CSV table of C-alpha atoms in Angstrom, one decimal:
chain,number,residue,atom,x,y,z
A,1,UNK,CA,-12.4,-26.2,-39.6
A,2,UNK,CA,-9.1,-27.0,-38.2
A,3,UNK,CA,-7.2,-24.6,-40.4
A,4,UNK,CA,-9.4,-21.6,-39.0
A,5,UNK,CA,-8.8,-22.9,-35.6
A,6,UNK,CA,-5.1,-22.8,-36.2
A,7,UNK,CA,-5.1,-19.4,-37.7
A,8,UNK,CA,-7.1,-18.0,-34.7
A,9,UNK,CA,-4.9,-19.8,-32.1
A,10,UNK,CA,-1.7,-18.3,-33.9
A,11,UNK,CA,-3.2,-14.9,-34.2
A,12,UNK,CA,-4.3,-14.8,-30.6
A,13,UNK,CA,-0.9,-16.0,-29.5
A,14,UNK,CA,1.1,-13.3,-31.5
A,15,UNK,CA,-1.2,-10.6,-30.4
A,16,UNK,CA,-1.1,-11.7,-26.7
A,17,UNK,CA,2.7,-12.1,-26.6
A,18,UNK,CA,3.6,-8.7,-28.1
A,19,UNK,CA,0.8,-7.1,-26.2
A,20,UNK,CA,2.1,-8.2,-22.9
A,21,UNK,CA,5.8,-7.6,-23.8
A,22,UNK,CA,5.0,-3.9,-24.7
A,23,UNK,CA,3.0,-3.5,-21.7
A,24,UNK,CA,5.8,-4.5,-19.4
A,25,UNK,CA,8.3,-2.4,-21.4
A,26,UNK,CA,5.9,0.6,-20.9
A,27,UNK,CA,5.7,0.0,-17.1
A,28,UNK,CA,9.5,0.0,-17.2
A,29,UNK,CA,9.6,3.4,-19.1
A,30,UNK,CA,7.0,5.1,-16.8
A,31,UNK,CA,9.5,5.8,-13.9
A,32,UNK,CA,12.5,6.3,-16.2
A,33,UNK,CA,13.3,9.9,-14.7
A,34,UNK,CA,12.9,8.7,-11.1
A,35,UNK,CA,15.3,5.8,-11.4
A,36,UNK,CA,17.9,7.8,-13.4
A,37,UNK,CA,17.9,10.4,-10.6
A,38,UNK,CA,18.1,7.7,-8.1
A,39,UNK,CA,21.2,6.2,-10.0
A,40,UNK,CA,22.9,9.7,-10.3
A,41,UNK,CA,22.1,10.5,-6.5
A,42,UNK,CA,23.5,7.1,-5.4
A,43,UNK,CA,26.5,7.4,-7.4
A,44,UNK,CA,27.2,10.9,-6.2
A,45,UNK,CA,26.8,9.7,-2.6
A,46,UNK,CA,29.2,6.7,-2.9
A,47,UNK,CA,32.0,8.2,-5.1
A,48,UNK,CA,31.5,12.0,-4.9
A,49,UNK,CA,31.1,12.8,-8.6
A,50,UNK,CA,28.0,13.3,-10.7
A,51,UNK,CA,27.4,11.2,-13.9
A,52,UNK,CA,26.9,12.7,-17.2
A,53,UNK,CA,23.7,12.1,-19.1
A,54,UNK,CA,25.3,9.5,-21.4
A,55,UNK,CA,26.5,7.5,-18.6
A,56,UNK,CA,23.1,7.4,-16.7
A,57,UNK,CA,21.4,6.6,-19.9
A,58,UNK,CA,24.0,3.7,-20.4
A,59,UNK,CA,23.2,2.4,-16.8
A,60,UNK,CA,19.4,2.6,-17.5
A,61,UNK,CA,19.8,0.6,-20.7
A,62,UNK,CA,21.4,-2.2,-18.8
A,63,UNK,CA,18.8,-2.2,-16.2
A,64,UNK,CA,15.9,-2.5,-18.9
A,65,UNK,CA,18.1,-5.2,-20.8
A,66,UNK,CA,18.6,-7.3,-17.5
A,67,UNK,CA,14.7,-6.9,-17.3
A,68,UNK,CA,14.2,-8.8,-20.4
A,69,UNK,CA,16.8,-11.3,-19.6
A,70,UNK,CA,15.3,-12.0,-16.3
A,71,UNK,CA,12.0,-12.8,-18.0
A,72,UNK,CA,13.8,-15.1,-20.3
A,73,UNK,CA,15.6,-16.9,-17.5
A,74,UNK,CA,12.2,-17.2,-15.5
A,75,UNK,CA,10.5,-18.5,-18.6
A,76,UNK,CA,13.2,-21.2,-19.0
A,77,UNK,CA,13.4,-22.3,-15.4
A,78,UNK,CA,9.7,-22.4,-14.6
A,79,UNK,CA,9.0,-25.6,-16.4
A,80,UNK,CA,11.7,-27.6,-14.6
A,81,UNK,CA,11.5,-26.0,-11.3
A,82,UNK,CA,7.6,-26.9,-11.4
A,83,UNK,CA,8.1,-30.4,-12.2
A,84,UNK,CA,11.0,-30.9,-9.6
A,85,UNK,CA,9.3,-28.9,-6.6
A,86,UNK,CA,5.6,-28.9,-7.6
């Protein structure tokens, strides 16, 4: 009874969480080349030199990392903000 319910609940939470996270990462990776070109063009317009492949990739990894940190921050703040502001 309750053991089966617990196993089903844990399994659905584990699959649901990883599926959602993987989907969000794949959404971030779809426009990779467009965003990297935008970063390179913007840097070239502002500073007059073009970035190398390594530098553009490094900036892109920071963008993707900030996406995950923003999700963590939002998850931690959602509860207290909804209690305070309704």
